[in-house]
């Protein structure tokens, strides 16, 4: 395990948790997490310009967020996936944090984006950033379940709708066998059932962020009945277990556990 990474992690989740980072702190995070001081970038804006443009990145978000260029790469993969569009699809970023994934997906795909963030300070910071970027993301200060019920009514839903699922991992990330997706907060199977119910089981696409050391059965168990379309594995910058991966599935009409 990488001790500079864990020392940084402790600071970003501790004293710097609720602090907007300075450019030097963004460089430090970029060096340790992304391999180069200037590599940390959000919303297409490199670290060197983030603070100059008035954009804020809280310590906790610097650690948790999906950094460029990954959201743009995910958007390209989704654009390539053939799916019956039906009505105009929407993007729903359920645990949006910085909002970087929804922001890029909306820009590349041209779909409306709805995003939920429950933490008041993360919400206010992301609101500030999206306003400065003139982003069209409709950001809600809400629990993801409230936002699911507030989305456009069912006849307007499309099988091409995309749900981004990146809940807090907490202790789920560091079990002896890796990330256990059945122990995220809330557990991934519960979130996916909430999504299915909210759209009366009409199929959709889901993008799930994991690290690169997952308890494999926990992904299979959570996604039972879904069709795996693609896994995007960015070049690893850190030891196994600390790098991001993204999995795209078509969520089927029923989960095996669904009582409906
Ligand atoms: C792992 S981070 C997501 C990072 C995000 N994908 C990004 O690129 O910045 C999880 C986020 O979900 C928020 N959150 C936690 N529980 C939530 C809930 N029930 N509803 C909505 N947001 C929640 C946390 O405050 C945190 O900002």
mmCIF file of C-alpha atoms and ligand atoms in Angstrom:
data_model
loop_
_atom_site.group_PDB
_atom_site.id
_atom_site.type_symbol
_atom_site.label_atom_id
_atom_site.label_comp_id
_atom_site.label_asym_id
_atom_site.label_seq_id
_atom_site.Cartn_x
_atom_site.Cartn_y
_atom_site.Cartn_z
ATOM 1 C CA UNK A 1 0.000 0.000 0.000
ATOM 2 C CA UNK A 2 1.126 3.510 -0.804
ATOM 3 C CA UNK A 3 1.915 5.551 2.310
ATOM 4 C CA UNK A 4 2.026 9.004 0.573
ATOM 5 C CA UNK A 5 -1.460 8.219 -0.716
ATOM 6 C CA UNK A 6 -2.779 7.239 2.693
ATOM 7 C CA UNK A 7 -1.137 10.255 4.372
ATOM 8 C CA UNK A 8 -2.816 12.526 1.805
ATOM 9 C CA UNK A 9 -6.107 10.689 2.178
ATOM 10 C CA UNK A 10 -6.009 11.248 5.933
ATOM 11 C CA UNK A 11 -5.520 15.009 5.439
ATOM 12 C CA UNK A 12 -8.167 15.329 2.726
ATOM 13 C CA UNK A 13 -10.722 13.496 4.833
ATOM 14 C CA UNK A 14 -9.514 15.116 8.085
ATOM 15 C CA UNK A 15 -8.358 18.748 8.492
ATOM 16 C CA UNK A 16 -8.911 19.629 4.807
ATOM 17 C CA UNK A 17 -12.242 17.823 4.499
ATOM 18 C CA UNK A 18 -14.395 20.953 4.279
ATOM 19 C CA UNK A 19 -11.696 23.363 3.008
ATOM 20 C CA UNK A 20 -11.429 24.589 -0.582
ATOM 21 C CA UNK A 21 -7.918 23.508 -1.630
ATOM 22 C CA UNK A 22 -5.265 25.987 -2.697
ATOM 23 C CA UNK A 23 -3.454 25.545 -6.010
ATOM 24 C CA UNK A 24 -0.455 24.069 -4.171
ATOM 25 C CA UNK A 25 -2.709 21.575 -2.414
ATOM 26 C CA UNK A 26 -4.327 20.668 -5.745
ATOM 27 C CA UNK A 27 -0.835 20.122 -7.178
ATOM 28 C CA UNK A 28 0.066 17.875 -4.275
ATOM 29 C CA UNK A 29 -3.119 15.848 -4.737
ATOM 30 C CA UNK A 30 -2.449 15.660 -8.492
ATOM 31 C CA UNK A 31 1.110 14.434 -7.938
ATOM 32 C CA UNK A 32 0.071 11.680 -5.565
ATOM 33 C CA UNK A 33 -3.267 10.594 -7.084
ATOM 34 C CA UNK A 34 -2.828 11.342 -10.801
ATOM 35 C CA UNK A 35 0.948 10.944 -11.181
ATOM 36 C CA UNK A 36 1.784 14.588 -11.946
ATOM 37 C CA UNK A 37 1.185 17.880 -10.066
ATOM 38 C CA UNK A 38 -0.705 19.470 -12.939
ATOM 39 C CA UNK A 39 -2.720 16.393 -13.872
ATOM 40 C CA UNK A 40 -5.604 16.958 -11.497
ATOM 41 C CA UNK A 41 -8.390 18.462 -13.580
ATOM 42 C CA UNK A 42 -12.152 18.855 -13.129
ATOM 43 C CA UNK A 43 -14.786 20.133 -15.566
ATOM 44 C CA UNK A 44 -12.042 20.232 -18.213
ATOM 45 C CA UNK A 45 -10.191 22.859 -16.142
ATOM 46 C CA UNK A 46 -6.604 21.942 -15.114
ATOM 47 C CA UNK A 47 -5.375 22.378 -11.531
ATOM 48 C CA UNK A 48 -3.347 25.451 -12.509
ATOM 49 C CA UNK A 49 -6.563 27.278 -13.517
ATOM 50 C CA UNK A 50 -9.150 25.972 -11.063
ATOM 51 C CA UNK A 51 -8.669 28.516 -8.290
ATOM 52 C CA UNK A 52 -7.860 31.347 -10.751
ATOM 53 C CA UNK A 53 -11.279 30.752 -12.348
ATOM 54 C CA UNK A 54 -12.949 30.851 -8.931
ATOM 55 C CA UNK A 55 -13.704 27.114 -8.881
ATOM 56 C CA UNK A 56 -13.571 25.344 -5.529
ATOM 57 C CA UNK A 57 -12.552 21.791 -4.697
ATOM 58 C CA UNK A 58 -13.080 20.674 -1.106
ATOM 59 C CA UNK A 59 -10.542 18.285 0.406
ATOM 60 C CA UNK A 60 -13.027 15.420 0.608
ATOM 61 C CA UNK A 61 -14.171 15.981 -2.972
ATOM 62 C CA UNK A 62 -10.599 16.058 -4.291
ATOM 63 C CA UNK A 63 -10.257 12.521 -2.980
ATOM 64 C CA UNK A 64 -13.690 11.190 -3.922
ATOM 65 C CA UNK A 65 -14.294 12.814 -7.294
ATOM 66 C CA UNK A 66 -13.898 11.282 -10.725
ATOM 67 C CA UNK A 67 -11.192 13.384 -12.269
ATOM 68 C CA UNK A 68 -10.641 14.276 -15.907
ATOM 69 C CA UNK A 69 -10.208 12.700 -18.370
ATOM 70 C CA UNK A 70 -12.302 9.747 -17.140
ATOM 71 C CA UNK A 71 -15.799 11.306 -17.381
ATOM 72 C CA UNK A 72 -15.148 12.324 -20.994
ATOM 73 C CA UNK A 73 -13.979 8.777 -21.781
ATOM 74 C CA UNK A 74 -17.150 7.345 -20.207
ATOM 75 C CA UNK A 75 -19.242 9.750 -22.284
ATOM 76 C CA UNK A 76 -17.528 8.498 -25.460
ATOM 77 C CA UNK A 77 -18.234 4.866 -24.532
ATOM 78 C CA UNK A 78 -21.878 5.614 -23.874
ATOM 79 C CA UNK A 79 -22.147 7.481 -27.159
ATOM 80 C CA UNK A 80 -20.880 4.337 -28.919
ATOM 81 C CA UNK A 81 -23.281 1.968 -27.199
ATOM 82 C CA UNK A 82 -26.185 1.246 -29.426
ATOM 83 C CA UNK A 83 -29.430 1.528 -27.539
ATOM 84 C CA UNK A 84 -33.012 2.143 -28.520
ATOM 85 C CA UNK A 85 -33.372 5.814 -27.803
ATOM 86 C CA UNK A 86 -37.145 6.150 -27.812
ATOM 87 C CA UNK A 87 -37.815 9.430 -26.046
ATOM 88 C CA UNK A 88 -34.897 11.792 -25.414
ATOM 89 C CA UNK A 89 -32.704 10.150 -22.762
ATOM 90 C CA UNK A 90 -31.664 11.832 -19.533
ATOM 91 C CA UNK A 91 -28.576 11.482 -17.343
ATOM 92 C CA UNK A 92 -29.095 11.071 -13.589
ATOM 93 C CA UNK A 93 -26.013 11.522 -11.379
ATOM 94 C CA UNK A 94 -27.281 10.082 -8.094
ATOM 95 C CA UNK A 95 -24.324 10.863 -5.786
ATOM 96 C CA UNK A 96 -22.853 13.739 -7.733
ATOM 97 C CA UNK A 97 -20.140 15.164 -5.418
ATOM 98 C CA UNK A 98 -18.268 17.558 -7.721
ATOM 99 C CA UNK A 99 -20.798 16.888 -10.497
ATOM 100 C CA UNK A 100 -17.928 16.232 -12.883
ATOM 101 C CA UNK A 101 -19.401 13.051 -14.388
ATOM 102 C CA UNK A 102 -22.838 14.539 -15.040
ATOM 103 C CA UNK A 103 -21.268 17.723 -16.374
ATOM 104 C CA UNK A 104 -19.207 15.883 -19.015
ATOM 105 C CA UNK A 105 -21.955 13.405 -19.939
ATOM 106 C CA UNK A 106 -24.409 16.260 -20.466
ATOM 107 C CA UNK A 107 -21.972 18.255 -22.586
ATOM 108 C CA UNK A 108 -20.925 15.316 -24.793
ATOM 109 C CA UNK A 109 -24.298 13.599 -25.179
ATOM 110 C CA UNK A 110 -26.515 16.670 -25.199
ATOM 111 C CA UNK A 111 -28.971 15.074 -22.768
ATOM 112 C CA UNK A 112 -30.570 16.854 -19.803
ATOM 113 C CA UNK A 113 -28.741 16.033 -16.557
ATOM 114 C CA UNK A 114 -30.268 15.728 -13.074
ATOM 115 C CA UNK A 115 -27.869 15.465 -10.135
ATOM 116 C CA UNK A 116 -28.360 14.899 -6.391
ATOM 117 C CA UNK A 117 -26.009 15.783 -3.564
ATOM 118 C CA UNK A 118 -27.110 15.387 0.049
ATOM 119 C CA UNK A 119 -24.249 17.060 1.919
ATOM 120 C CA UNK A 120 -25.004 20.812 2.305
ATOM 121 C CA UNK A 121 -21.418 22.019 1.901
ATOM 122 C CA UNK A 122 -20.603 19.756 -1.046
ATOM 123 C CA UNK A 123 -23.899 20.820 -2.617
ATOM 124 C CA UNK A 124 -23.160 24.559 -2.125
ATOM 125 C CA UNK A 125 -19.637 24.169 -3.522
ATOM 126 C CA UNK A 126 -20.804 22.234 -6.566
ATOM 127 C CA UNK A 127 -23.656 24.699 -7.096
ATOM 128 C CA UNK A 128 -21.078 27.520 -7.079
ATOM 129 C CA UNK A 129 -18.841 25.692 -9.582
ATOM 130 C CA UNK A 130 -21.617 24.682 -11.983
ATOM 131 C CA UNK A 131 -22.935 28.265 -11.998
ATOM 132 C CA UNK A 132 -19.467 29.567 -12.862
ATOM 133 C CA UNK A 133 -19.155 27.012 -15.649
ATOM 134 C CA UNK A 134 -22.576 27.904 -16.987
ATOM 135 C CA UNK A 135 -23.356 24.183 -16.765
ATOM 136 C CA UNK A 136 -26.840 22.970 -17.631
ATOM 137 C CA UNK A 137 -26.801 20.284 -14.893
ATOM 138 C CA UNK A 138 -29.972 20.519 -12.764
ATOM 139 C CA UNK A 139 -28.442 20.085 -9.318
ATOM 140 C CA UNK A 140 -30.685 19.147 -6.378
ATOM 141 C CA UNK A 141 -29.792 19.412 -2.722
ATOM 142 C CA UNK A 142 -31.424 16.086 -1.962
ATOM 143 C CA UNK A 143 -31.090 12.480 -1.004
ATOM 144 C CA UNK A 144 -30.872 10.440 -4.222
ATOM 145 C CA UNK A 145 -34.198 8.744 -3.372
ATOM 146 C CA UNK A 146 -36.004 12.095 -3.253
ATOM 147 C CA UNK A 147 -34.561 13.016 -6.620
ATOM 148 C CA UNK A 148 -35.629 9.686 -8.139
ATOM 149 C CA UNK A 149 -39.226 10.477 -7.253
ATOM 150 C CA UNK A 150 -38.942 14.059 -8.568
ATOM 151 C CA UNK A 151 -37.685 13.118 -12.062
ATOM 152 C CA UNK A 152 -39.872 13.652 -15.135
ATOM 153 C CA UNK A 153 -42.937 11.390 -15.134
ATOM 154 C CA UNK A 154 -42.756 7.884 -16.555
ATOM 155 C CA UNK A 155 -44.088 8.341 -20.085
ATOM 156 C CA UNK A 156 -41.116 10.622 -20.711
ATOM 157 C CA UNK A 157 -38.594 7.940 -19.717
ATOM 158 C CA UNK A 158 -36.317 6.287 -22.269
ATOM 159 C CA UNK A 159 -34.486 2.948 -22.269
ATOM 160 C CA UNK A 160 -31.426 5.054 -23.041
ATOM 161 C CA UNK A 161 -31.628 6.890 -19.688
ATOM 162 C CA UNK A 162 -28.276 6.739 -17.874
ATOM 163 C CA UNK A 163 -27.888 6.552 -14.084
ATOM 164 C CA UNK A 164 -24.445 7.261 -12.599
ATOM 165 C CA UNK A 165 -24.001 5.354 -9.336
ATOM 166 C CA UNK A 166 -21.041 6.356 -7.147
ATOM 167 C CA UNK A 167 -22.146 6.091 -3.497
ATOM 168 C CA UNK A 168 -19.803 6.543 -0.529
ATOM 169 C CA UNK A 169 -17.764 3.372 -0.001
ATOM 170 C CA UNK A 170 -16.826 3.845 3.645
ATOM 171 C CA UNK A 171 -15.637 0.585 5.196
ATOM 172 C CA UNK A 172 -16.778 -1.334 2.076
ATOM 173 C CA UNK A 173 -13.548 -0.309 0.309
ATOM 174 C CA UNK A 174 -11.132 -1.974 2.659
ATOM 175 C CA UNK A 175 -12.388 -5.478 3.370
ATOM 176 C CA UNK A 176 -9.647 -8.142 3.191
ATOM 177 C CA UNK A 177 -10.874 -9.135 -0.302
ATOM 178 C CA UNK A 178 -11.318 -5.599 -1.638
ATOM 179 C CA UNK A 179 -14.327 -3.365 -2.310
ATOM 180 C CA UNK A 180 -17.547 -5.070 -1.264
ATOM 181 C CA UNK A 181 -20.344 -3.410 -3.244
ATOM 182 C CA UNK A 182 -22.980 -4.991 -1.069
ATOM 183 C CA UNK A 183 -21.635 -2.849 1.810
ATOM 184 C CA UNK A 184 -21.538 0.635 0.280
ATOM 185 C CA UNK A 185 -23.728 3.290 1.919
ATOM 186 C CA UNK A 186 -26.439 2.510 0.886
ATOM 187 C CA UNK A 187 -25.605 -0.956 -0.491
ATOM 188 C CA UNK A 188 -25.427 -1.031 -4.295
ATOM 189 C CA UNK A 189 -28.227 -3.647 -4.688
ATOM 190 C CA UNK A 190 -30.566 -1.368 -2.720
ATOM 191 C CA UNK A 191 -29.732 1.650 -4.906
ATOM 192 C CA UNK A 192 -30.335 -0.336 -8.089
ATOM 193 C CA UNK A 193 -33.688 -1.569 -6.773
ATOM 194 C CA UNK A 194 -34.608 2.059 -5.986
ATOM 195 C CA UNK A 195 -33.738 3.002 -9.584
ATOM 196 C CA UNK A 196 -35.780 0.101 -11.024
ATOM 197 C CA UNK A 197 -38.816 0.908 -8.881
ATOM 198 C CA UNK A 198 -38.642 4.619 -9.678
ATOM 199 C CA UNK A 199 -39.068 3.865 -13.393
ATOM 200 C CA UNK A 200 -41.499 1.003 -13.028
ATOM 201 C CA UNK A 201 -38.783 -1.421 -14.143
ATOM 202 C CA UNK A 202 -38.300 0.102 -17.590
ATOM 203 C CA UNK A 203 -34.707 -0.867 -18.600
ATOM 204 C CA UNK A 204 -31.949 1.777 -18.550
ATOM 205 C CA UNK A 205 -28.171 2.109 -18.531
ATOM 206 C CA UNK A 206 -26.157 2.363 -15.316
ATOM 207 C CA UNK A 207 -22.556 3.468 -14.834
ATOM 208 C CA UNK A 208 -21.001 2.149 -11.641
ATOM 209 C CA UNK A 209 -17.692 3.383 -10.297
ATOM 210 C CA UNK A 210 -15.562 0.911 -8.371
ATOM 211 C CA UNK A 211 -11.905 0.563 -7.542
ATOM 212 C CA UNK A 212 -9.716 -2.064 -9.218
ATOM 213 C CA UNK A 213 -9.861 -4.582 -6.387
ATOM 214 C CA UNK A 214 -13.474 -5.574 -5.940
ATOM 215 C CA UNK A 215 -15.011 -8.594 -4.311
ATOM 216 C CA UNK A 216 -16.107 -9.988 -7.673
ATOM 217 C CA UNK A 217 -19.184 -11.755 -6.447
ATOM 218 C CA UNK A 218 -20.356 -8.447 -4.951
ATOM 219 C CA UNK A 219 -20.592 -6.845 -8.409
ATOM 220 C CA UNK A 220 -22.284 -9.951 -9.876
ATOM 221 C CA UNK A 221 -24.650 -10.213 -6.921
ATOM 222 C CA UNK A 222 -25.554 -6.533 -7.101
ATOM 223 C CA UNK A 223 -26.105 -6.556 -10.864
ATOM 224 C CA UNK A 224 -27.859 -9.933 -11.129
ATOM 225 C CA UNK A 225 -29.987 -10.004 -14.265
ATOM 226 C CA UNK A 226 -28.282 -6.936 -15.782
ATOM 227 C CA UNK A 227 -26.292 -7.116 -19.016
ATOM 228 C CA UNK A 228 -22.651 -6.097 -18.795
ATOM 229 C CA UNK A 229 -21.800 -3.784 -21.696
ATOM 230 C CA UNK A 230 -18.357 -2.424 -20.944
ATOM 231 C CA UNK A 231 -15.725 -1.992 -18.223
ATOM 232 C CA UNK A 232 -13.417 0.986 -18.566
ATOM 233 C CA UNK A 233 -10.094 0.501 -16.785
ATOM 234 C CA UNK A 234 -7.957 3.655 -16.863
ATOM 235 C CA UNK A 235 -4.193 3.234 -16.689
ATOM 236 C CA UNK A 236 -3.418 2.552 -13.005
ATOM 237 C CA UNK A 237 -1.476 5.291 -11.202
ATOM 238 C CA UNK A 238 -1.629 3.744 -7.729
ATOM 239 C CA UNK A 239 -1.297 0.262 -6.192
ATOM 240 C CA UNK A 240 -4.209 -2.174 -6.787
ATOM 241 C CA UNK A 241 -7.290 -1.219 -4.818
ATOM 242 C CA UNK A 242 -6.736 2.530 -5.186
ATOM 243 C CA UNK A 243 -7.466 3.049 -8.891
ATOM 244 C CA UNK A 244 -10.882 3.743 -10.383
ATOM 245 C CA UNK A 245 -12.820 1.474 -12.769
ATOM 246 C CA UNK A 246 -16.156 2.132 -14.424
ATOM 247 C CA UNK A 247 -18.706 -0.504 -15.379
ATOM 248 C CA UNK A 248 -21.569 0.084 -17.788
ATOM 249 C CA UNK A 249 -24.597 -2.222 -17.617
ATOM 250 C CA UNK A 250 -28.014 -2.366 -19.108
ATOM 251 C CA UNK A 251 -30.301 -2.741 -16.116
ATOM 252 C CA UNK A 252 -32.938 -5.359 -16.782
ATOM 253 C CA UNK A 253 -36.606 -5.201 -15.915
ATOM 254 C CA UNK A 254 -36.328 -7.246 -12.740
ATOM 255 C CA UNK A 255 -33.625 -7.908 -10.132
ATOM 256 C CA UNK A 256 -33.552 -11.500 -8.815
ATOM 257 C CA UNK A 257 -34.503 -10.133 -5.361
ATOM 258 C CA UNK A 258 -37.319 -7.929 -6.664
ATOM 259 C CA UNK A 259 -40.641 -8.784 -5.066
ATOM 260 C CA UNK A 260 -42.678 -7.067 -7.721
HETATM 261 C C1 LIG B 1 -18.058 9.049 -3.823
HETATM 262 S S1 LIG B 1 -18.747 10.627 -3.777
HETATM 263 C C2 LIG B 1 -19.226 10.885 -5.441
HETATM 264 C C3 LIG B 1 -18.179 11.595 -6.229
HETATM 265 C C4 LIG B 1 -18.649 12.056 -7.582
HETATM 266 N N1 LIG B 1 -18.919 10.967 -8.474
HETATM 267 C C5 LIG B 1 -17.647 13.021 -8.208
HETATM 268 O O1 LIG B 1 -17.183 12.773 -9.339
HETATM 269 O O2 LIG B 1 -17.321 14.038 -7.575
HETATM 270 C C6 LIG B 1 -20.317 10.371 -3.017
HETATM 271 C C7 LIG B 1 -21.114 11.660 -2.823
HETATM 272 O O3 LIG B 1 -22.459 11.300 -2.507
HETATM 273 C C8 LIG B 1 -22.943 12.150 -1.486
HETATM 274 N N2 LIG B 1 -24.038 11.401 -0.823
HETATM 275 C C9 LIG B 1 -23.931 10.494 0.197
HETATM 276 N N3 LIG B 1 -25.131 9.941 0.461
HETATM 277 C C10 LIG B 1 -26.020 10.496 -0.404
HETATM 278 C C11 LIG B 1 -27.414 10.315 -0.638
HETATM 279 N N4 LIG B 1 -28.129 9.450 0.103
HETATM 280 N N5 LIG B 1 -28.014 11.027 -1.619
HETATM 281 C C12 LIG B 1 -27.282 11.917 -2.375
HETATM 282 N N6 LIG B 1 -25.952 12.145 -2.189
HETATM 283 C C13 LIG B 1 -25.327 11.428 -1.229
HETATM 284 C C14 LIG B 1 -21.727 12.435 -0.621
HETATM 285 O O4 LIG B 1 -21.885 13.639 0.116
HETATM 286 C C15 LIG B 1 -20.621 12.514 -1.681
HETATM 287 O O5 LIG B 1 -20.429 13.843 -2.125
#
